[in-house]
Coordinates of N, CA and C in Angstrom, one line a residue:
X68 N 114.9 83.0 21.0 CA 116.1 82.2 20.9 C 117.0 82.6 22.0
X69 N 117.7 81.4 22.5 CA 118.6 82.0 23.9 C 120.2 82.3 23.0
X70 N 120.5 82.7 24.0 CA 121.9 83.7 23.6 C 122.5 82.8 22.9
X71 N 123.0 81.2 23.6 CA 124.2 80.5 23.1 C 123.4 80.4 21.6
X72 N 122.3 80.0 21.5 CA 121.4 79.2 20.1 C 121.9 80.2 19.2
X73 N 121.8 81.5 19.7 CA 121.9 82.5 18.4 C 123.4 82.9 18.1
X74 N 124.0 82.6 19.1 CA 125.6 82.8 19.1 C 126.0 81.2 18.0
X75 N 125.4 80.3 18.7 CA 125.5 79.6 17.3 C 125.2 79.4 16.0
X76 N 124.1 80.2 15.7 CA 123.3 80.7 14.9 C 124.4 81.6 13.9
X77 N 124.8 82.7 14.4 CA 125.9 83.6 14.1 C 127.4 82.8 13.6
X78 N 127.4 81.8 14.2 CA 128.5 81.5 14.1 C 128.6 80.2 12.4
X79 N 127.5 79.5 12.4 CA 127.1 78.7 11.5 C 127.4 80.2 10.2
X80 N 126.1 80.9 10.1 CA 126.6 81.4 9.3 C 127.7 82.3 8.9
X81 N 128.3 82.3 9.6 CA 129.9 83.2 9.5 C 130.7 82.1 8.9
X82 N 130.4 81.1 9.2 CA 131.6 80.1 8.5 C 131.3 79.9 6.9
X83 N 129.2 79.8 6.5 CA 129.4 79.9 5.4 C 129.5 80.8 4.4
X84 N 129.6 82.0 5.2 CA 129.7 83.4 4.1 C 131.3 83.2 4.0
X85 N 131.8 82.8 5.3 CA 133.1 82.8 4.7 C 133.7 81.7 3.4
X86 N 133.4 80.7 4.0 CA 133.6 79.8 2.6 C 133.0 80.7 1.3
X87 N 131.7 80.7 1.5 CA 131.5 81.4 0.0 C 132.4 82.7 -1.0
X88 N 132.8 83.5 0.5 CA 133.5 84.4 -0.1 C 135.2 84.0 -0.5
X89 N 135.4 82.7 -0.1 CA 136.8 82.2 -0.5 C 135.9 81.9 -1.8
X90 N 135.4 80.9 -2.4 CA 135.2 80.4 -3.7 C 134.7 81.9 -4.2
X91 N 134.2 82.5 -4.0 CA 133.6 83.9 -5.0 C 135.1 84.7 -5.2
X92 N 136.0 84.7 -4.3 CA 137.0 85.4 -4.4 C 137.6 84.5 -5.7
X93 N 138.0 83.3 -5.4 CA 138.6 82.7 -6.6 C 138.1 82.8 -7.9
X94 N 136.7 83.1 -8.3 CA 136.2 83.1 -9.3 C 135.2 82.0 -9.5
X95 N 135.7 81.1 -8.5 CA 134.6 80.1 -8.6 C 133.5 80.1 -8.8
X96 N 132.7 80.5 -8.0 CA 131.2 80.1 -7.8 C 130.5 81.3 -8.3
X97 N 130.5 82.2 -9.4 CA 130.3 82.6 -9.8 C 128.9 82.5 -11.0
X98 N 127.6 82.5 -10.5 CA 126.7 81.9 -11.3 C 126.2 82.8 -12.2
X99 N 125.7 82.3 -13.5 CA 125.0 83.1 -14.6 C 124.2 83.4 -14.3
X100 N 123.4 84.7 -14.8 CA 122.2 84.5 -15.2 C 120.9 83.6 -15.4
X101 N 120.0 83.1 -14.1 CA 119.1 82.0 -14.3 C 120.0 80.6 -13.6
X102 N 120.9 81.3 -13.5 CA 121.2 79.5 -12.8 C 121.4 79.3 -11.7
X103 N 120.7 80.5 -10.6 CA 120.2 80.6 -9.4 C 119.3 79.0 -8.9
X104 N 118.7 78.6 -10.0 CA 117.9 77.6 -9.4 C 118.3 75.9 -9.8
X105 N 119.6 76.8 -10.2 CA 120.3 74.7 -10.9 C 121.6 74.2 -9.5
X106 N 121.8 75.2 -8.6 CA 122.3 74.9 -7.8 C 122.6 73.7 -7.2
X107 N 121.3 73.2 -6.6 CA 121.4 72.0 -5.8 C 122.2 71.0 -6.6
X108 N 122.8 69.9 -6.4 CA 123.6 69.3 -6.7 C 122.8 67.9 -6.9
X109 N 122.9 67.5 -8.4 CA 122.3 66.3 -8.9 C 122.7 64.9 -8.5
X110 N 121.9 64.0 -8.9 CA 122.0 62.6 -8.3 C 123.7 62.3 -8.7
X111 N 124.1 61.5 -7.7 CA 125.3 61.0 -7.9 C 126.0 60.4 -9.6
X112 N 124.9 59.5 -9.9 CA 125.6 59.4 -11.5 C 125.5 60.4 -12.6
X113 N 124.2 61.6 -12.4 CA 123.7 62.4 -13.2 C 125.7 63.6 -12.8
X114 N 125.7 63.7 -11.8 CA 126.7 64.7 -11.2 C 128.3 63.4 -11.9
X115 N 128.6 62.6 -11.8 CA 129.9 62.2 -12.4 C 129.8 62.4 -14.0
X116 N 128.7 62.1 -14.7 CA 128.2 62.2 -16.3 C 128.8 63.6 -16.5
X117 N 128.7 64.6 -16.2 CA 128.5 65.5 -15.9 C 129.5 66.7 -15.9
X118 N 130.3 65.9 -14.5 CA 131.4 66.6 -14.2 C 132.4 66.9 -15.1
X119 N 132.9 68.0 -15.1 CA 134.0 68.8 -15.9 C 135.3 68.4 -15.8
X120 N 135.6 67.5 -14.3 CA 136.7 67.5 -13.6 C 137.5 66.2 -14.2
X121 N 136.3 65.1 -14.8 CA 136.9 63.9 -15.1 C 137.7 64.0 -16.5
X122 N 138.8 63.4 -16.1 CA 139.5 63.6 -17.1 C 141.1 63.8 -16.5
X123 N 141.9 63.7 -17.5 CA 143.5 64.0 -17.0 C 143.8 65.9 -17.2
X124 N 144.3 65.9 -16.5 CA 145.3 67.4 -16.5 C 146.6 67.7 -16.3
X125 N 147.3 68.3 -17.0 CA 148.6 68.8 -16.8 C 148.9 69.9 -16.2
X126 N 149.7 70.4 -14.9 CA 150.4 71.6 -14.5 C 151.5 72.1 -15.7
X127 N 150.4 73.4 -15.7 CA 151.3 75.0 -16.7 C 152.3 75.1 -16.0
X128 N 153.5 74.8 -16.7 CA 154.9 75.2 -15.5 C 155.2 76.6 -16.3
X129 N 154.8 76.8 -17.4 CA 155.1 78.6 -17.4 C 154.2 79.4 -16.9
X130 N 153.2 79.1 -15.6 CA 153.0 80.0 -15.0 C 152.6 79.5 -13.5
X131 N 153.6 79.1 -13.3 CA 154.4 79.0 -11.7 C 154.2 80.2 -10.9
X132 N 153.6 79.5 -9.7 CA 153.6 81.5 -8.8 C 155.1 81.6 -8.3
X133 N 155.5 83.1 -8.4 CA 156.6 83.4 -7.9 C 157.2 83.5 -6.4
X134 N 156.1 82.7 -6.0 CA 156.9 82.2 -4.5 C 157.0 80.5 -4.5
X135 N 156.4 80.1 -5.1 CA 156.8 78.2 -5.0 C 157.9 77.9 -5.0
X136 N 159.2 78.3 -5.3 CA 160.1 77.7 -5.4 C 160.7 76.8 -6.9
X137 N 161.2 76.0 -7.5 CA 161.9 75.2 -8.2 C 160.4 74.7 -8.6
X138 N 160.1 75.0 -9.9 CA 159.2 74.0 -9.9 C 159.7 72.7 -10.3
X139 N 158.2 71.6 -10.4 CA 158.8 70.0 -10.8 C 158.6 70.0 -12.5
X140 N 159.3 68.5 -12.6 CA 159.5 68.8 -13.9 C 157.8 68.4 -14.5
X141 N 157.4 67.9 -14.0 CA 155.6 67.5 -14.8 C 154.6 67.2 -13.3
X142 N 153.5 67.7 -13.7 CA 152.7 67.1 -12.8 C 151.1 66.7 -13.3
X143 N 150.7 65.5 -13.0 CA 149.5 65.4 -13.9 C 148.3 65.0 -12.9
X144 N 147.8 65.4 -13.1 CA 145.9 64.8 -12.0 C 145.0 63.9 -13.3
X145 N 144.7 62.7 -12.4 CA 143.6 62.4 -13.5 C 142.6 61.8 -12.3
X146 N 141.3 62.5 -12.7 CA 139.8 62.2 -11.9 C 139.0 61.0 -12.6
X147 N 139.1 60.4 -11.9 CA 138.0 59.0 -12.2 C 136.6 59.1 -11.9
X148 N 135.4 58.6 -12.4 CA 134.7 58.4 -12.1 C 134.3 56.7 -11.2
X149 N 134.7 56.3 -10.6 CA 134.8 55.1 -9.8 C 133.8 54.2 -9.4
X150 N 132.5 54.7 -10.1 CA 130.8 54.3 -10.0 C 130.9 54.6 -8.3
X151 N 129.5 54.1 -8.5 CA 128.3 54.2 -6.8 C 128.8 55.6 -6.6
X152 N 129.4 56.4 -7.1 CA 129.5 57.9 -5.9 C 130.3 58.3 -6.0
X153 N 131.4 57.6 -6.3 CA 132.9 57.0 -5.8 C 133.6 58.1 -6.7
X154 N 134.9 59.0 -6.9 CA 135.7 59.3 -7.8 C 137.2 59.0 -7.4
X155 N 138.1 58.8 -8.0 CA 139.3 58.5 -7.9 C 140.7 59.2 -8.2
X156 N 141.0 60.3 -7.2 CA 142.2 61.3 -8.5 C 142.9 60.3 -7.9
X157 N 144.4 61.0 -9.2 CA 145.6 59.9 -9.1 C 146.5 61.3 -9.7
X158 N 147.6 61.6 -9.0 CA 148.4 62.7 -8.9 C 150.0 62.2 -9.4
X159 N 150.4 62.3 -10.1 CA 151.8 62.1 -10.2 C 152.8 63.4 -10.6
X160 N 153.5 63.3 -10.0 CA 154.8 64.5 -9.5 C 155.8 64.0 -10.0
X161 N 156.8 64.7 -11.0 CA 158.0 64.1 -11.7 C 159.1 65.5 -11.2
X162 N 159.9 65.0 -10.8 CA 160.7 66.3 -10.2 C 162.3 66.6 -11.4
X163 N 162.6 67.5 -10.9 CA 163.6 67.5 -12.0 C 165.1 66.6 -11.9
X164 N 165.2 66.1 -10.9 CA 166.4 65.1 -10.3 C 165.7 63.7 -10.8
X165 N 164.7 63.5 -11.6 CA 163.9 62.2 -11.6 C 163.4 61.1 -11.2
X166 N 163.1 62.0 -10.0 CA 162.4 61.0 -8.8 C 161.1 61.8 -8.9
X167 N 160.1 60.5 -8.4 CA 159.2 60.9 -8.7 C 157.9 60.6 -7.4
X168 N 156.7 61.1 -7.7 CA 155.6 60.9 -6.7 C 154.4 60.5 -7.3
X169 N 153.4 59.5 -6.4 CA 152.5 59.0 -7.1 C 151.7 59.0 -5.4
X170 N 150.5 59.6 -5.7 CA 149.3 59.7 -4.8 C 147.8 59.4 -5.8
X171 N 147.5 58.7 -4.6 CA 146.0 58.4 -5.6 C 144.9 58.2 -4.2
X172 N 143.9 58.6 -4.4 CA 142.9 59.0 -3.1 C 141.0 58.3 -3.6
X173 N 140.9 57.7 -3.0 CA 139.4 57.5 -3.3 C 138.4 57.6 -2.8
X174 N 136.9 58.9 -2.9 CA 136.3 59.3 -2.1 C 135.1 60.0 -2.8
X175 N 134.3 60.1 -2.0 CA 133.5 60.7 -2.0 C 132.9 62.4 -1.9
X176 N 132.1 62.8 -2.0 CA 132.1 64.3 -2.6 C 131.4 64.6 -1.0
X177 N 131.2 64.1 0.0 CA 130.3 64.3 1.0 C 131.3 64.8 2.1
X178 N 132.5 65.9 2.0 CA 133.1 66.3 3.3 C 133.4 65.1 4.3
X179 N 133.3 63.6 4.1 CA 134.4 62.9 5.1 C 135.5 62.5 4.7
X180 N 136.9 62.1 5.8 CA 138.5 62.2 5.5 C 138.4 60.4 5.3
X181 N 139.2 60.4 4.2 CA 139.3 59.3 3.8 C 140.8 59.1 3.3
X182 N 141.3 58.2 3.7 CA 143.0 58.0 3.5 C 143.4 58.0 1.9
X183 N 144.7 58.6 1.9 CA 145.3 58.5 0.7 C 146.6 57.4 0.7
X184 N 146.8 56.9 -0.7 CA 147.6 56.0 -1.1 C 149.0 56.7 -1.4
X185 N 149.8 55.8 -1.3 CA 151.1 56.5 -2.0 C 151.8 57.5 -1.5
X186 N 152.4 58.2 -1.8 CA 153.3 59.4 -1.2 C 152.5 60.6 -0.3
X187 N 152.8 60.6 0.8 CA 151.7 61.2 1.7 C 152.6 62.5 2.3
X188 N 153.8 63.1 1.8 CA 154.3 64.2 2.4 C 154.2 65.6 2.1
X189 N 152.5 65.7 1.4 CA 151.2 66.7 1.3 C 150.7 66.2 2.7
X190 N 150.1 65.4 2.9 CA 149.1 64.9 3.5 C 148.9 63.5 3.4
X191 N 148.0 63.1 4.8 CA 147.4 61.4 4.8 C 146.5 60.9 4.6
X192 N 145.5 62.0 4.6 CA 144.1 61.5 4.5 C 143.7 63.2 4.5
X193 N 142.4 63.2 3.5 CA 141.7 64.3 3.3 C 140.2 64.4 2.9
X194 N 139.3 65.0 2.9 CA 138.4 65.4 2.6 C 137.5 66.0 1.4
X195 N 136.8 66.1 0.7 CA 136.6 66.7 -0.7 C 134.7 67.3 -0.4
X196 N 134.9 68.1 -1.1 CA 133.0 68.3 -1.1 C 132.9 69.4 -2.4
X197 N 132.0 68.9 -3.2 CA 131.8 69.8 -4.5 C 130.3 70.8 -4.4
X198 N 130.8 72.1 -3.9 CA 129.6 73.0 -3.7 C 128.7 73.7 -5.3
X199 N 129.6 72.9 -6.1 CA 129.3 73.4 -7.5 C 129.7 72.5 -8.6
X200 N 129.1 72.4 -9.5 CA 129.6 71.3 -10.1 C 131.1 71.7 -10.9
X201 N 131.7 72.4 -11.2 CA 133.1 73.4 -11.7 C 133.6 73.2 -10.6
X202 N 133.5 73.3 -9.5 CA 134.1 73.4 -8.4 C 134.4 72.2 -6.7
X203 N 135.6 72.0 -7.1 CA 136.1 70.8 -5.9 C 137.2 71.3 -4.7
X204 N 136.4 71.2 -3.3 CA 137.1 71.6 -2.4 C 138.0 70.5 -1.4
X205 N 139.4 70.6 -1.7 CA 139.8 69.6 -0.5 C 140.5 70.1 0.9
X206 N 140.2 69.4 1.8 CA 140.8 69.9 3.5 C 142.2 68.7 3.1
X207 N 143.1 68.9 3.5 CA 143.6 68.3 3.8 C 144.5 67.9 5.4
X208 N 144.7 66.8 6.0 CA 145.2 66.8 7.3 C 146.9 65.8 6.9
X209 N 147.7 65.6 7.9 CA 148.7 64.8 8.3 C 148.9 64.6 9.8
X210 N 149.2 63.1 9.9 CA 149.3 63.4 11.6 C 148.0 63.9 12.5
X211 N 146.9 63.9 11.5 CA 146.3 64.1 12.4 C 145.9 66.1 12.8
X212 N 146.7 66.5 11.7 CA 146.6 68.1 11.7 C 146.5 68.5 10.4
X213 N 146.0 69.8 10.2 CA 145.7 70.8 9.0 C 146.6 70.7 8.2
X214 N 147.2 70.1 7.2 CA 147.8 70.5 5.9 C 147.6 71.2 4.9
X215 N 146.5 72.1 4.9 CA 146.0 72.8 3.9 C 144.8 72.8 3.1
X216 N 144.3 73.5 2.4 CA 143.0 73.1 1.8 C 143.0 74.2 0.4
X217 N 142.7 73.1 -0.6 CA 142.8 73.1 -1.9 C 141.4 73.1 -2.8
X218 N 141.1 74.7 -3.9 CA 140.1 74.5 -4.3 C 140.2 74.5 -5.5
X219 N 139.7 73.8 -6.4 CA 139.5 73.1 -8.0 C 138.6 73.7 -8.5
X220 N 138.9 74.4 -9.8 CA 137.6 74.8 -10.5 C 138.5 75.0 -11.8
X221 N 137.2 74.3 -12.8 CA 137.3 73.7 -13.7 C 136.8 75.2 -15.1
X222 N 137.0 75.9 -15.6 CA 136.6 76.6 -16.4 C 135.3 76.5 -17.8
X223 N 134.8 77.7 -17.9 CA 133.3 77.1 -18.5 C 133.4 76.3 -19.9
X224 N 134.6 76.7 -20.3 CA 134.7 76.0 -21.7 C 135.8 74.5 -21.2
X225 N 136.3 73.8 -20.4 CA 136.3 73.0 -19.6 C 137.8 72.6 -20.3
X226 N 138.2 73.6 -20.8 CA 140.1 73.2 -21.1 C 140.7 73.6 -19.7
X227 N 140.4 74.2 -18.8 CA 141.4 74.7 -17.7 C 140.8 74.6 -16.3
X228 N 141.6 74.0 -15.4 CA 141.7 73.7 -14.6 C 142.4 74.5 -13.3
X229 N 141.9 75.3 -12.0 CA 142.8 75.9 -11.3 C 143.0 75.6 -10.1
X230 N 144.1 75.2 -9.3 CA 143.8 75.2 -8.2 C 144.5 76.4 -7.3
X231 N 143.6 76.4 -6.4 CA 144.0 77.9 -5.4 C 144.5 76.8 -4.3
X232 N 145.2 77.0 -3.5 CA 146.1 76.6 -2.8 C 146.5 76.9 -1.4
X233 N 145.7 77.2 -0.2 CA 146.1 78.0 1.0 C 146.2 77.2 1.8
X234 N 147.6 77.7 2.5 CA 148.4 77.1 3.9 C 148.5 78.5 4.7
X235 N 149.6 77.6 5.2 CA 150.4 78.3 6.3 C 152.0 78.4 5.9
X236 N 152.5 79.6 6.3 CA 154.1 78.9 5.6 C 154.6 78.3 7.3
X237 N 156.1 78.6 6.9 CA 156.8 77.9 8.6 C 156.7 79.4 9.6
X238 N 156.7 80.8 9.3 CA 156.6 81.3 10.4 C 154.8 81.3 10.4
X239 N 154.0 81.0 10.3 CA 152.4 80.8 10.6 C 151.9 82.1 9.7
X240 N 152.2 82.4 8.3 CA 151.3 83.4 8.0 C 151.0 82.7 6.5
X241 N 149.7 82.6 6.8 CA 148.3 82.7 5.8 C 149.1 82.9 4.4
X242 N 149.1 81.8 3.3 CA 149.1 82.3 2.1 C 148.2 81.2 1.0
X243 N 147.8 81.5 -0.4 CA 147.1 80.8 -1.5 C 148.1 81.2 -2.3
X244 N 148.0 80.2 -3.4 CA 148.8 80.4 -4.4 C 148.2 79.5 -5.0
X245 N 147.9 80.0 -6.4 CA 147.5 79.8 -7.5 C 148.0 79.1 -9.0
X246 N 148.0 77.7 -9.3 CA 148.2 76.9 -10.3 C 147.5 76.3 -11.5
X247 N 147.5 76.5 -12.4 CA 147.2 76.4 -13.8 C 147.3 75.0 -14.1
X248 N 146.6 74.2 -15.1 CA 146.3 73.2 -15.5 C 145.3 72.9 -17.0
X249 N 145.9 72.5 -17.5 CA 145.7 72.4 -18.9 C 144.8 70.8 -18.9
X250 N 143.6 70.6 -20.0 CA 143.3 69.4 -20.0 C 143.9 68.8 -21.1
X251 N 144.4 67.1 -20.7 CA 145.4 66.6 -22.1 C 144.4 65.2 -22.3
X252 N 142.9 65.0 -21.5 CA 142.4 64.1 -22.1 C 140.8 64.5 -21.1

């Protein structure tokens, strides 16, 4: 193998050990016993049937990380299943001044950016890819640039929902933060 092939070689897998080691760090991907070989990810309708994620959720505002700031007064996610492939979250943000936010995004689980609807001052368009069925990862961009990237995992008894949360702040340092979510349907 010539240098560049194996420098890309090295470089492929450095990106997935990293990823992996972000979802293992979160607790995510974390497999039992024997379910080394359930990995691969099932047919699209068998995988929506399935999923843990569908369904509405509520943000725990008693346990807010202590650097967010003010939290909002409610915030709810609900995942659709949207047939052919398709899932549909729908995000609404109620703040405590009573204005409020509504984003809804419709996409696919295959890592391409596909535009979001409604209140875009997260992001415009984003990306999603589910390396586990408990677990949903989103990139998100604005303008055309990094807005962050957000990872979903759904817990084994399927009441709780977390998302880990990493950006950048405004002077450029690296942080996740961690939000709680309750299932209300």
């Amino acid at each position: 193998m010539n240098d560049r092939r194996l420098d890309m070689a090295y470089s492929h897998a450095s990106i997935r050990l990293a990823a992996a080691a972000v979802l293992i760090a979160g607790g995510s991907l974390l497999l039992q016993p024997g379910e080394a070989g359930r990995a691969a990810a099932p047919s699209a309708s068998a995988a929506a049937e399935q999923s843990p994620f569908i369904g509405e959720w509520e943000l725990d505002l008693t346990r807010m990380p202590d650097t967010y700031g003010p939290p909002p007064k409610r915030v709810t996610f609900a995942f659709e299943d949207a047939g052919s492939g398709e899932w549909v979250t729908k995000v609404d943000i109620a703040a405590p001044d009573g204005s409020s936010r509504h984003i809804a995004i419709r996409y696919r689980r295959d890592g391409r950016a596909v535009q979001g609807e409604g209140d875009d001052a997260d992001g415009d368009s984003a990306a999603f890819s589910a390396p586990a069925p408990n677990v949903l990862v989103m990139s998100m961009a604005k303008n055309k640039a990094s807005a962050g990237v957000r990872v979903y995992t759904v817990s084994g008894d399927g009441k709780e929902m977390t998302e880990a949360a990493a950006n950048v702040d405004a002077q450029g340092a690296p942080f996740v933060r961690t939000f709680h979510f309750r299932r209300i349907r």
